[in-house]
Amino acid sequence: MKRRDMLAFLPPFGGHPREASSEEDINQFANSTLPVTPRSTAGLEPYAGVWGTDEQLHLLRRTLFGVRRSDLTAVSNKPLADVVTMLLSPGATAEPPLNYYATSAADPNVPLGETWVNAPP
């Protein structure tokens, strides 16, 4: 049984089941075979095009959460390989939050001025 014949038994939305369809009922515009597309190798070669401000902005927009002028200035005179390395390298981690509550009732396990990160649960 073909998939189309199997689906022909299903009722349309809010309707009744249909009879099994014949070959004449199949849509003439439906694909009878899947199209054959050649395998693409685009993107595997290193980029060799122009590396100007437009391309720099495009790369920054695709890799950052909003582009600032300081981001563009940081990459403006660097080659593409250096910019990609800079974008893919991990940045500095932020300092963990500290306990600055005046009372010890806020969290008795963490002393004043210490972080919650390594505190016992």
GROMACS .gro file of C-alpha atoms in nm:
model
  121
    1MET     CA    1   0.000   0.000   0.000
    2LYS     CA    2   0.137   0.342  -0.093
    3ARG     CA    3   0.151   0.622   0.160
    4ARG     CA    4  -0.098   0.824  -0.037
    5ASP     CA    5  -0.343   0.536  -0.039
    6MET     CA    6  -0.301   0.498   0.336
    7LEU     CA    7  -0.357   0.868   0.394
    8ALA     CA    8  -0.664   0.861   0.172
    9PHE     CA    9  -0.846   0.666   0.443
   10LEU     CA   10  -0.793   0.945   0.695
   11PRO     CA   11  -1.084   1.184   0.724
   12PRO     CA   12  -1.030   1.544   0.622
   13PHE     CA   13  -1.058   1.796   0.903
   14GLY     CA   14  -1.408   1.754   1.043
   15GLY     CA   15  -1.520   1.521   0.761
   16HIS     CA   16  -1.579   1.154   0.700
   17PRO     CA   17  -1.329   0.893   0.578
   18ARG     CA   18  -1.284   0.875   0.202
   19GLU     CA   19  -1.274   0.570  -0.015
   20ALA     CA   20  -0.932   0.440  -0.125
   21SER     CA   21  -0.806   0.660  -0.406
   22SER     CA   22  -0.713   0.533  -0.747
   23GLU     CA   23  -0.410   0.639  -0.949
   24GLU     CA   24  -0.626   0.901  -1.125
   25ASP     CA   25  -0.696   1.078  -0.794
   26ILE     CA   26  -0.330   1.153  -0.727
   27ASN     CA   27  -0.241   1.515  -0.782
   28GLN     CA   28  -0.064   1.564  -1.114
   29PHE     CA   29   0.166   1.821  -0.956
   30ALA     CA   30   0.285   1.598  -0.671
   31ASN     CA   31   0.641   1.464  -0.683
   32SER     CA   32   0.650   1.106  -0.802
   33THR     CA   33   1.022   1.086  -0.721
   34LEU     CA   34   1.245   1.299  -0.505
   35PRO     CA   35   1.455   1.554  -0.692
   36VAL     CA   36   1.823   1.473  -0.725
   37THR     CA   37   2.039   1.760  -0.610
   38PRO     CA   38   2.416   1.756  -0.638
   39ARG     CA   39   2.610   1.758  -0.315
   40SER     CA   40   2.746   2.101  -0.235
   41THR     CA   41   3.098   2.166  -0.115
   42ALA     CA   42   3.044   2.538  -0.072
   43GLY     CA   43   3.191   2.679   0.244
   44LEU     CA   44   3.471   2.427   0.284
   45GLU     CA   45   3.735   2.644   0.125
   46PRO     CA   46   3.879   2.937   0.322
   47TYR     CA   47   3.717   3.270   0.243
   48ALA     CA   48   3.922   3.454  -0.017
   49GLY     CA   49   3.697   3.748  -0.090
   50VAL     CA   50   3.712   4.110   0.016
   51TRP     CA   51   3.755   4.167   0.392
   52GLY     CA   52   3.617   4.516   0.437
   53THR     CA   53   3.386   4.695   0.676
   54ASP     CA   54   3.070   4.541   0.527
   55GLU     CA   55   3.206   4.188   0.568
   56GLN     CA   56   3.332   4.265   0.919
   57LEU     CA   57   2.991   4.397   1.022
   58HIS     CA   58   2.822   4.095   0.869
   59LEU     CA   59   3.045   3.854   1.064
   60LEU     CA   60   2.997   4.046   1.388
   61ARG     CA   61   2.619   4.057   1.345
   62ARG     CA   62   2.613   3.681   1.291
   63THR     CA   63   2.833   3.598   1.591
   64LEU     CA   64   2.755   3.859   1.858
   65PHE     CA   65   2.442   3.973   2.039
   66GLY     CA   66   2.442   4.323   1.897
   67VAL     CA   67   2.738   4.504   1.745
   68ARG     CA   68   2.890   4.809   1.907
   69ARG     CA   69   3.129   5.054   1.745
   70SER     CA   70   3.400   4.928   1.982
   71ASP     CA   71   3.351   4.575   1.842
   72LEU     CA   72   3.402   4.701   1.488
   73THR     CA   73   3.705   4.904   1.594
   74ALA     CA   74   3.857   4.594   1.759
   75VAL     CA   75   3.844   4.396   1.432
   76SER     CA   76   3.896   4.676   1.180
   77ASN     CA   77   4.268   4.626   1.115
   78LYS     CA   78   4.294   4.253   1.180
   79PRO     CA   79   4.300   3.975   0.922
   80LEU     CA   80   4.001   3.743   0.900
   81ALA     CA   81   4.181   3.448   1.061
   82ASP     CA   82   4.268   3.656   1.368
   83VAL     CA   83   3.910   3.783   1.400
   84VAL     CA   84   3.766   3.431   1.378
   85THR     CA   85   4.014   3.310   1.641
   86MET     CA   86   3.920   3.601   1.866
   87LEU     CA   87   3.547   3.532   1.827
   88LEU     CA   88   3.582   3.159   1.895
   89SER     CA   89   3.816   3.186   2.194
   90PRO     CA   90   3.647   3.190   2.535
   91GLY     CA   91   3.637   3.526   2.701
   92ALA     CA   92   3.712   3.613   3.059
   93THR     CA   93   3.462   3.473   3.306
   94ALA     CA   94   3.272   3.711   3.526
   95GLU     CA   95   3.342   3.728   3.896
   96PRO     CA   96   3.091   3.528   4.101
   97PRO     CA   97   2.837   3.724   4.307
   98LEU     CA   98   2.929   3.801   4.666
   99ASN     CA   99   2.719   3.798   4.981
  100TYR     CA  100   2.681   4.162   5.085
  101TYR     CA  101   2.371   4.120   5.298
  102ALA     CA  102   2.408   4.287   5.637
  103THR     CA  103   2.231   4.015   5.832
  104SER     CA  104   2.341   3.655   5.861
  105ALA     CA  105   1.975   3.554   5.838
  106ALA     CA  106   1.991   3.609   5.460
  107ASP     CA  107   2.214   3.302   5.417
  108PRO     CA  108   2.380   3.152   5.724
  109ASN     CA  109   2.603   2.917   5.515
  110VAL     CA  110   2.786   3.198   5.333
  111PRO     CA  111   2.994   3.450   5.530
  112LEU     CA  112   2.971   3.819   5.451
  113GLY     CA  113   3.185   3.907   5.147
  114GLU     CA  114   3.213   3.545   5.025
  115THR     CA  115   3.049   3.387   4.721
  116TRP     CA  116   2.764   3.137   4.700
  117VAL     CA  117   2.936   2.942   4.422
  118ASN     CA  118   3.135   2.703   4.642
  119ALA     CA  119   2.902   2.711   4.943
  120PRO     CA  120   2.761   2.382   5.073
  121PRO     CA  121   2.398   2.319   4.972
   0.00000   0.00000   0.00000
